[in-house]
mmCIF file of C-alpha atoms in Angstrom:
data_model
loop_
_atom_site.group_PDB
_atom_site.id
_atom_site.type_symbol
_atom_site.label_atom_id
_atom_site.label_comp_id
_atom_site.label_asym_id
_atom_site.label_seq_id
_atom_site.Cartn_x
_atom_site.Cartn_y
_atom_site.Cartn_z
ATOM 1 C CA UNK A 1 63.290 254.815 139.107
ATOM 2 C CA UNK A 2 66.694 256.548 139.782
ATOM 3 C CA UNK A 3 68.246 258.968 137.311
ATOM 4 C CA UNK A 4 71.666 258.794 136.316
ATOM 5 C CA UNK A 5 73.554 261.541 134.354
ATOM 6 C CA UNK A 6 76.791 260.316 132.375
ATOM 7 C CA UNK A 7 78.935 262.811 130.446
ATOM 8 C CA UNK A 8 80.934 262.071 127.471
ATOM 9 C CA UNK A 9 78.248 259.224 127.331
ATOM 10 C CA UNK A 10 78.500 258.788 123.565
ATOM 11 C CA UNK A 11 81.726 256.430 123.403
ATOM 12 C CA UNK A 12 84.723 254.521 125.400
ATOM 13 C CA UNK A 13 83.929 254.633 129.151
ATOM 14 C CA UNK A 14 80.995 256.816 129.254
ATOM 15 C CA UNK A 15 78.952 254.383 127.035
ATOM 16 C CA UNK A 16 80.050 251.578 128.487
ATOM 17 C CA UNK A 17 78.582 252.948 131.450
ATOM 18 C CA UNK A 18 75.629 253.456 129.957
ATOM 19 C CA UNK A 19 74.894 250.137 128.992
ATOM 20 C CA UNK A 20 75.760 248.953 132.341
ATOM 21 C CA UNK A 21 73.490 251.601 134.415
ATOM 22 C CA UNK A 22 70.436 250.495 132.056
ATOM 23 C CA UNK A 23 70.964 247.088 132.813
ATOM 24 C CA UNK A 24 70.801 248.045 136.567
ATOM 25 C CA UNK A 25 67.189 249.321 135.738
ATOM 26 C CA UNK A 26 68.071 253.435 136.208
ATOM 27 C CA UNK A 27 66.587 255.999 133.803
ATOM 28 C CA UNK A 28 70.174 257.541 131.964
ATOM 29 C CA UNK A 29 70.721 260.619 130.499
ATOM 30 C CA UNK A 30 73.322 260.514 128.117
ATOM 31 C CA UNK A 31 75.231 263.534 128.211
ATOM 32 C CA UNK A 32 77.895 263.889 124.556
ATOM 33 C CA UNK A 33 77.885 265.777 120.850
ATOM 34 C CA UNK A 34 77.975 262.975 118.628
ATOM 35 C CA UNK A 35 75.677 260.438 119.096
ATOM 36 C CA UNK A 36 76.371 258.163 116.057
ATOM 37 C CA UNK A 37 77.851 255.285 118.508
ATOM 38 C CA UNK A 38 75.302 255.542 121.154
ATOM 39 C CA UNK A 39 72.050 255.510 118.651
ATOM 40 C CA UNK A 40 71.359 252.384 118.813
ATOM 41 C CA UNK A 41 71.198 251.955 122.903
ATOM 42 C CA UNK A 42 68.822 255.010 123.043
ATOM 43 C CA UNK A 43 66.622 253.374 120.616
ATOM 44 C CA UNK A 44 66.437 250.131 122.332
ATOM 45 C CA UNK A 45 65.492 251.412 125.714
ATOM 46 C CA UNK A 46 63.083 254.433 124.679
ATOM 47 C CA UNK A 47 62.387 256.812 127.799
ATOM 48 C CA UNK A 48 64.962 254.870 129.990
ATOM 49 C CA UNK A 49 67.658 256.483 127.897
ATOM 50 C CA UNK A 50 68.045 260.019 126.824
ATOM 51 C CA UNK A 51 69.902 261.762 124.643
ATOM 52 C CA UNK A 52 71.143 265.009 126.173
ATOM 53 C CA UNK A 53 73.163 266.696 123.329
ATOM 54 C CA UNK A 54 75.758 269.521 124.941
ATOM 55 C CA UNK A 55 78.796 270.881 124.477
ATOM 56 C CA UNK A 56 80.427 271.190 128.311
ATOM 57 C CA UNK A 57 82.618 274.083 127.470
ATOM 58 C CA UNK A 58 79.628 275.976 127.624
ATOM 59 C CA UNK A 59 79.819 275.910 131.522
ATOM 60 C CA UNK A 60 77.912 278.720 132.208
ATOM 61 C CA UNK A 61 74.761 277.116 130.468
ATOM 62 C CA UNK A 62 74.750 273.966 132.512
ATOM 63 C CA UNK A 63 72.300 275.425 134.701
ATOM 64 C CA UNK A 64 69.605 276.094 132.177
ATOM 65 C CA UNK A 65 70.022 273.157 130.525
ATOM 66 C CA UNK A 66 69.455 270.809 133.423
ATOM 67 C CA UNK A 67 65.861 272.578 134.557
ATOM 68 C CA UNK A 68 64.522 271.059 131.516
ATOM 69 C CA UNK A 69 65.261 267.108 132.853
ATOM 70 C CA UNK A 70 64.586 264.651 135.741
ATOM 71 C CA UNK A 71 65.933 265.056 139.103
ATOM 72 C CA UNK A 72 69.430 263.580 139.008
ATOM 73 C CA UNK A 73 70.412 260.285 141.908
ATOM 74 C CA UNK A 74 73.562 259.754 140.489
ATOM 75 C CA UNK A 75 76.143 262.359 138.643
ATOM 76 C CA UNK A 76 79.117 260.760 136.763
ATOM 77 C CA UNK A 77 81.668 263.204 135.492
ATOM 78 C CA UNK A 78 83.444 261.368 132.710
ATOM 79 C CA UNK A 79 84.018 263.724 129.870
ATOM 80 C CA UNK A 80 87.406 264.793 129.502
ATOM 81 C CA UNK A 81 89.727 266.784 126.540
ATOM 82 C CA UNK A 82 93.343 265.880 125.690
ATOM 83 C CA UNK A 83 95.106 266.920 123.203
ATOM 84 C CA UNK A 84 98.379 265.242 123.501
ATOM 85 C CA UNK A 85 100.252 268.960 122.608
ATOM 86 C CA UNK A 86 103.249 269.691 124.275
ATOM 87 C CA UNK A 87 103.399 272.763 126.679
ATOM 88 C CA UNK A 88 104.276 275.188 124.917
ATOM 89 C CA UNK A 89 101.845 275.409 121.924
ATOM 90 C CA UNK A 90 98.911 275.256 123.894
ATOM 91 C CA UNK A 91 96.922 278.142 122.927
ATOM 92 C CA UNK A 92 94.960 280.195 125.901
ATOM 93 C CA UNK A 93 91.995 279.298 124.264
ATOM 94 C CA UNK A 94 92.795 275.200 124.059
ATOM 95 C CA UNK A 95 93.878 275.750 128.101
ATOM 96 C CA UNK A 96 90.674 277.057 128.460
ATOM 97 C CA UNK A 97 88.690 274.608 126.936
ATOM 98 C CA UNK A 98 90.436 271.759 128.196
ATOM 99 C CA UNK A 99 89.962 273.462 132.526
ATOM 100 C CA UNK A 100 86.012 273.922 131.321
ATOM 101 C CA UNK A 101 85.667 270.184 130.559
ATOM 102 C CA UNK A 102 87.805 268.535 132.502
ATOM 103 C CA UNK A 103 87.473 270.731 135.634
ATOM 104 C CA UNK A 104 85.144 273.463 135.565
ATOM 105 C CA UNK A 105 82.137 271.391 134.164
ATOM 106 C CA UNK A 106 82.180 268.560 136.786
ATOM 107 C CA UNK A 107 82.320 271.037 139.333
ATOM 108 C CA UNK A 108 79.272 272.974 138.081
ATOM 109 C CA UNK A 109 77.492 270.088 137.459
ATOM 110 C CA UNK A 110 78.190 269.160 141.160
ATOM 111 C CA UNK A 111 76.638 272.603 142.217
ATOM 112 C CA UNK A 112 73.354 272.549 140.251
ATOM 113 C CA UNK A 113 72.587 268.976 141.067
ATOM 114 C CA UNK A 114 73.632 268.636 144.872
ATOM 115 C CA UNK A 115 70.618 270.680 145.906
ATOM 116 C CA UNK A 116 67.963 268.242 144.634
ATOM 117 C CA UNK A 117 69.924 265.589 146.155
ATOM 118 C CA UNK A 118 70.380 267.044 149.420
ATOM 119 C CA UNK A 119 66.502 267.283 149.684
ATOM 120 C CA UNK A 120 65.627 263.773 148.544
ATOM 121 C CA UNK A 121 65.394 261.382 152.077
ATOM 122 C CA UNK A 122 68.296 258.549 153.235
ATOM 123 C CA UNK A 123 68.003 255.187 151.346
ATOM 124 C CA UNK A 124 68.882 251.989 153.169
ATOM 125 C CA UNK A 125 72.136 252.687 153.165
ATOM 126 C CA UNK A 126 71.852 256.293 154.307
ATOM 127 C CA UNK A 127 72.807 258.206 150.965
ATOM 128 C CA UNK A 128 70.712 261.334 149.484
ATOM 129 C CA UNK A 129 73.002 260.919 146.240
ATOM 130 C CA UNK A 130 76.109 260.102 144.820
ATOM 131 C CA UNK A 131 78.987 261.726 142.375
ATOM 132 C CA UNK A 132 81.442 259.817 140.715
ATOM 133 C CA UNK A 133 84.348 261.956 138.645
ATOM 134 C CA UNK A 134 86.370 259.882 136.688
ATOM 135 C CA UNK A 135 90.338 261.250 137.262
ATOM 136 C CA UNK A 136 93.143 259.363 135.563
ATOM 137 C CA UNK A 137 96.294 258.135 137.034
ATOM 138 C CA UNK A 138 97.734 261.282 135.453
ATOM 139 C CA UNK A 139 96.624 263.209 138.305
ATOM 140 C CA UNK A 140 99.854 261.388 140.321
ATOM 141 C CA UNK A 141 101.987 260.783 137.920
ATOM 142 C CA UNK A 142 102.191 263.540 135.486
ATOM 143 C CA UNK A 143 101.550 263.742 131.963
ATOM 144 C CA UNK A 144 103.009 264.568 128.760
ATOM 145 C CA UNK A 145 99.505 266.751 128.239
ATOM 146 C CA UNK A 146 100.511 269.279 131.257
ATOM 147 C CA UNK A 147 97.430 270.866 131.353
ATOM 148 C CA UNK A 148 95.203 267.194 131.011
ATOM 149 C CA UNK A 149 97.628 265.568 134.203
ATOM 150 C CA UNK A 150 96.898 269.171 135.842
ATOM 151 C CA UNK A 151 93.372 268.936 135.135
ATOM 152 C CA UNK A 152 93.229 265.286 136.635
ATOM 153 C CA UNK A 153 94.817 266.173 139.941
ATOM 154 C CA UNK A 154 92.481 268.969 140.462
ATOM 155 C CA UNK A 155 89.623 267.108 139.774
ATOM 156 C CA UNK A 156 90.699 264.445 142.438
ATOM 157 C CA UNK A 157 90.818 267.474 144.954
ATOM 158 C CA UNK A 158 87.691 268.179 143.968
ATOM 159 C CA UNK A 159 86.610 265.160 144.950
ATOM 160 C CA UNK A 160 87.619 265.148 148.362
ATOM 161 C CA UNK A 161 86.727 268.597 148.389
ATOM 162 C CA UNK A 162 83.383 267.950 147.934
ATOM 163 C CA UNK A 163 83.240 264.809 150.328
ATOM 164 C CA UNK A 164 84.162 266.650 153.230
ATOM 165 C CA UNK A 165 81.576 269.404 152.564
ATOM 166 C CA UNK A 166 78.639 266.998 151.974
ATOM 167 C CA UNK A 167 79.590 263.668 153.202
ATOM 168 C CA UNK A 168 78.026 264.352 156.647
ATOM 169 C CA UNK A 169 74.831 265.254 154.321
ATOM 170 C CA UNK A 170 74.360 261.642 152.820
ATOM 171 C CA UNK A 171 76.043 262.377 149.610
ATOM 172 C CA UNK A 172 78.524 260.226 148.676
ATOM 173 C CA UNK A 173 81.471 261.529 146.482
ATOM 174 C CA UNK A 174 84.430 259.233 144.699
ATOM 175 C CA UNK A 175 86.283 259.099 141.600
ATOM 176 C CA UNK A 176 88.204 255.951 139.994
ATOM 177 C CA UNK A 177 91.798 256.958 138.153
ATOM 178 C CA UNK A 178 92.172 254.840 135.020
ATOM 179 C CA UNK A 179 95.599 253.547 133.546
ATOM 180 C CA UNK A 180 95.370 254.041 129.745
ATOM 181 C CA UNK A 181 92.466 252.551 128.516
ATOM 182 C CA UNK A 182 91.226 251.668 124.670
ATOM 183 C CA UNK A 183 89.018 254.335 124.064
ATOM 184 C CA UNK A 184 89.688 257.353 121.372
ATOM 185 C CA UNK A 185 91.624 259.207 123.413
ATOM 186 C CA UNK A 186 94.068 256.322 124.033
ATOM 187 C CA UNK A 187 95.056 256.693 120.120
ATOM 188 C CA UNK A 188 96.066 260.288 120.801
ATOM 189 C CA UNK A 189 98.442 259.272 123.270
ATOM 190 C CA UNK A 190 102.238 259.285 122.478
ATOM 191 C CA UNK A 191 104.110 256.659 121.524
ATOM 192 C CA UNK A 192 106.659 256.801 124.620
ATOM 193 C CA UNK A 193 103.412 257.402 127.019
ATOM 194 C CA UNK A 194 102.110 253.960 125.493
ATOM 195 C CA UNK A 195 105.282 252.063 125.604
ATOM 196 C CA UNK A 196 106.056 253.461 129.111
ATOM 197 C CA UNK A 197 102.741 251.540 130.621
ATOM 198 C CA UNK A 198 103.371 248.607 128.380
ATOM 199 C CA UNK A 199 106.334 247.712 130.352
ATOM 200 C CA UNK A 200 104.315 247.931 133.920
ATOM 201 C CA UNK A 201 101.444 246.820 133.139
ATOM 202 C CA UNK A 202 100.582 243.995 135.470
ATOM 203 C CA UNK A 203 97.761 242.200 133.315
ATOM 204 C CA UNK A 204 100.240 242.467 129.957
ATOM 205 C CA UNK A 205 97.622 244.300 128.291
ATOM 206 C CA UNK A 206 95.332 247.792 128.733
ATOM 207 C CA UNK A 207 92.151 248.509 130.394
ATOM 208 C CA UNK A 208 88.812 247.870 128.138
ATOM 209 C CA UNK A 209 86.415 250.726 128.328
ATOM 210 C CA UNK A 210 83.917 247.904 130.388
ATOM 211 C CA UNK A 211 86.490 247.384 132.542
ATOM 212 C CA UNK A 212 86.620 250.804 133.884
ATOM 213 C CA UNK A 213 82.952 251.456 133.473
ATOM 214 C CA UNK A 214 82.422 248.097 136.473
ATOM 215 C CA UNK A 215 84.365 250.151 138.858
ATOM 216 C CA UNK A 216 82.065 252.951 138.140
ATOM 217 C CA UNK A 217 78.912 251.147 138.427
ATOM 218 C CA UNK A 218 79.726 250.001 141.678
ATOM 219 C CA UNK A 219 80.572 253.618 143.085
ATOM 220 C CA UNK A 220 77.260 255.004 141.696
ATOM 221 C CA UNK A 221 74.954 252.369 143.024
ATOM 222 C CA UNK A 222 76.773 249.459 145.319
ATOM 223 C CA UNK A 223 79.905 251.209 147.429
ATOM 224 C CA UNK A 224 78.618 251.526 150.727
ATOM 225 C CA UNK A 225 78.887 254.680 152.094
ATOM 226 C CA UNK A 226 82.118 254.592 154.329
ATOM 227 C CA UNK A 227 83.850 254.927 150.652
ATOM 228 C CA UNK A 228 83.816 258.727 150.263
ATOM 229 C CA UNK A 229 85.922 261.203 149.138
ATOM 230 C CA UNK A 230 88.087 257.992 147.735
ATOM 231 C CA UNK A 231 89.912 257.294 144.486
ATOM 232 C CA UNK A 232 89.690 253.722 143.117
ATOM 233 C CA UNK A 233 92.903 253.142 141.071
ATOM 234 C CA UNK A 234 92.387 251.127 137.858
ATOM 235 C CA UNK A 235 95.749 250.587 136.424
ATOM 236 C CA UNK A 236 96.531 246.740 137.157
ATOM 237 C CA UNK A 237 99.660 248.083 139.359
ATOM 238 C CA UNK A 238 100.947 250.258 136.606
ATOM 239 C CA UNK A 239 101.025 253.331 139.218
ATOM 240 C CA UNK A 240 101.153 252.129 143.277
ATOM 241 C CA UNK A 241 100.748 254.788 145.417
#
């Protein structure tokens, strides 16, 4: 059985990944804080999901706390920080926090996990592993949360960053941008940002958390593997690029 590791697992996107990776028959490990939403899965699937209670700002403990769980296939970055502040009352500590989430986190993940994939053989499809980051069409078309859009875009180049350095080593690495999507963080968004993506919105209405978390599903176990170092768009045309 494959092992999939989802952060910010406990609500919007990253749960509704959850429930799709179970259904695909993988062991998950459900990365989040509060697990109030995400109970009731864990309990209904037993060993196939577990609960994996961390707080990712604590990059520098990532390391220790992934000795202590199954070898990881799959690695989906999905937890993110926004605060929705302008510029210039963002506190160095909030900066920080937000860069060791969105940013820092993914990439250490990335680091402690690629070894164990690099020594696992090919599949059919000739792929030791796969990461998926989940970016956000902020990362090309700014952001009224500076340091989130900043954030974004870096984690993008990540993503190539890392597909160019193991690609040729059977690990696949991609990331899907979302449009806004209903999730908490969408209610944090401002008003203008909302009513901005209203108007260009092709399907007349925003992404569902499921919606997002299909596109994901298919880079962590279907994409075949001349999709690397890619970003799937999932806006319904409200950024073309």
């Amino acid at each position: 059985m494959k092992t999939v590791l989802v952060t910010g697992a406990t609500r919007g996107i990253g749960l509704a990944c959850v429930v799709r990776l179970l259904a695909r028959g993988l062991r998950v490990l459900a990365l989040g804080r509060d697990f109030t939403r995400l109970a009731p899965v864990i309990e209904a699937h037993g060993d196939c999901c577990i609960a994996v209670p961390f707080d990712l700002r604590r990059v520098g403990e990532i390391a220790v706390l992934l000795r202590t769980y199954p070898r990881v296939d799959v690695l989906v970055n999905n937890a993110a920080m926004l605060t929705a502040q302008p510029f210039e009352t963002y506190s160095v500590v909030e900066r920080r926090d937000l860069l060791a989430v969105n940013l820092e986190a993914p990439a250490e993940l990335a680091r402690v996990l690629l070894p164990a994939m690099l020594a696992q053989p090919v599949d059919a499809q000739g792929v030791r592993g796969r990461i998926v980051n989940v970016a956000s069409v902020a990362a090309f078309g700014g952001h009224p949360d500076i340091w989130y859009g900043a954030s974004k875009g870096a984690l993008v180049n990540l993503t190539k960053s890392l597909a160019q350095a193991y690609g040729r080593q059977g690990i696949l690495v991609n990331a899907c941008a979302p449009g806004p999507t209903r999730t908490d963080m969408f209610d944090r968004l401002p008003e203008s940002r909302i009513r901005e993506f209203e108007a260009r919105v092709l399907a007349g209405r925003f992404a569902e958390p499921d919606e997002v978390a299909q596109v994901i599903e298919w880079l962590a176990l279907d994409a075949p593997p001349y999709v690397n170092g890619a970003t799937i768009d999932v806006t319904s045309g409200a950024y073309l690029r």
